[in-house]
Amino acid sequence: MRNLRGGLLALALIVASIDLIAPPAHAEATEAERRTARDLFLEAYKIQAAGRFGEALEKYQRSLSLFQAPTSLYRIAQCQAALGKWVEASESYRAAAAMPLGDNASSAFKEAQAKATTEREALEARTPTLTLDVTPHEGPTVTWSVDGEPFNTGLLGTAIRLNPGARRVQLSAPGYESIGQTVTLKERGHHTLRLALTPLPPPPVAVPVTLPPVPPSGELPPSQEHLPPPPALPVVHKPESASQKVTTGGFLLGVRGGGILLNGGPSLARGGDEALFNGFGGHVAADVGLRFGKVVVLSAYLDYGVVPGPEAGKLEQSASHNVSFTASAKTVGFGFMLSLIADPARPSFYFEMGGGARHHLLTVGRQEGGGSSLVTSDYMFTGPEAVLGMGVWIPAGRSFALVPKVSLAAGLLNKLECTSPAAACPVDDEFLSSGDIWNKAPHTIVMFNLAGFYTLSF
C-alpha cells in the first residue's frame, strides 16, 4: 500500500509539472496541448503498469509530441527496453538526460533525468555488441547492413551495440559475391563475425573467328590448313535417368518358368539300372525375398514341375506277375536362395546359390490279370538338395528386371512314403524298398528359366 501511494504521489507531481512548468524551448505550447499531453501521459502510465508496453509507448510518444518533457522521454525509454529495443531505449534515456530545463524546473523532471542516466548505463552494460571482420580488408568498397539498416563502412572492425536476438547481416562489394548470414546476439555478449569476400568469376570472353578472304575468280582458294580450328563444343553430361537410380534395398517378388531336364532317383527293381525319373519336363516357380546393400538378395523359393514318369513297360518287366501299369510324375522343391547382382542399374552378371528339399511325386496305376479294377498308388520320394545358378540381370524399368538363367539342382532321395491306403501300396512289386538304397539315390535337375523380378523399394 505504501508503494502504491508513493507511485500515485510521483505521478501527481509529474502531471502537475506538465501543467505548471514547461521547458523553455517549448513554452509556446497552448493550454489545450498541455491538457491533452497530460491526459495521454496518465493513460500511458496505467497501460504501462498493466504490462502492455507497445500501447503505452504509442501514447507516451503522442504526449511527447504535444509537450516536450523528460518524464515522457524517460517512460518511452522504459517501454522500448521492455520490448527488446535496447539500442533505441539507450538513445531515449540519453535524450531525456540531455533535455535542457529551466531554472524553475520541477523535481519530477530532475528526478527523471537522474534515473535516465542511471538506467541507461545499466542497460548499455547488458546490450550485446557485434564486430564485423571482413577480408580482404583493403580494396573493395563494402556496403553492409543489419536487419536492413545500413551501417557506415568506417564501422567495420568496430564493436557496435545491437538489440539482442537473431540479427541478419548482409554484405556486398563491387566485383564480389554478396554474403548474407544470421547471427544470434545474447545479453552481455561480445560477438565477432568474420566474413570473406569471394570474387565473382570473370565473364566469358568471346573468341573472334577470322574467315579467309574470298579469292578472285579463277584463283585457287587458300589451303584449309590455314583456317583456325573450330571452337570446342561444351560437354553436356546427361543426367541420370530414373531407371538408373537404384535404392539401397527393398522387398523382392519374382516368378519364373521354363524347362527342366531330370535324371536320377531309385532304380527299377527288375528293370535294370535305369533311373526311375529321367527326361524333359516343365516347371514354374515363385520367389519372395529381401534385397539389401543394393546387390545382395536373400529369398525363399517354391517350384512345381511336371516330369516324365517311368515307362509302363519297364514297370511291367519289374513286376513279379501279370500286371499292367500307368504312371505320372511331378516334382516340388522349396528352400532358400542367396543371390548376387553385379550392377542392378544396368545389364550385368547374376549368380545364385542355395538349398532346400525336393519331393518327387509318383502316381502308379495297377491293373492285375486283365481285370477291370484299377488300383492307384501315390508315392513320395523326399530328400535334400543344393542349387547353383547363373544368368544375366536385365533392368526393364526402375522396379522391374528380367533374368534369363540356368540352374543346377542336385540332391539325394533318401526317404520313400506311400500316401495311399496300405492295401494300395505294393512297393515290392514296383521298385526296391528294402535295405539302404534310399540313402543312395542321387538325382539332378537342370533348369532353364526366364524370371521376372519386381522390387518394392524402401
Short mmCIF file of C-alpha atoms in Angstrom, two decimals, residues 165 193 313:
data_model
loop_
_atom_site.label_atom_id
_atom_site.label_comp_id
_atom_site.label_asym_id
_atom_site.label_seq_id
_atom_site.Cartn_x
_atom_site.Cartn_y
_atom_site.Cartn_z
CA GLY A 165 18.21 -11.84 -30.68
CA LEU A 193 31.56 -12.22 -37.20
CA GLY A 313 6.72 -101.36 -69.97
#
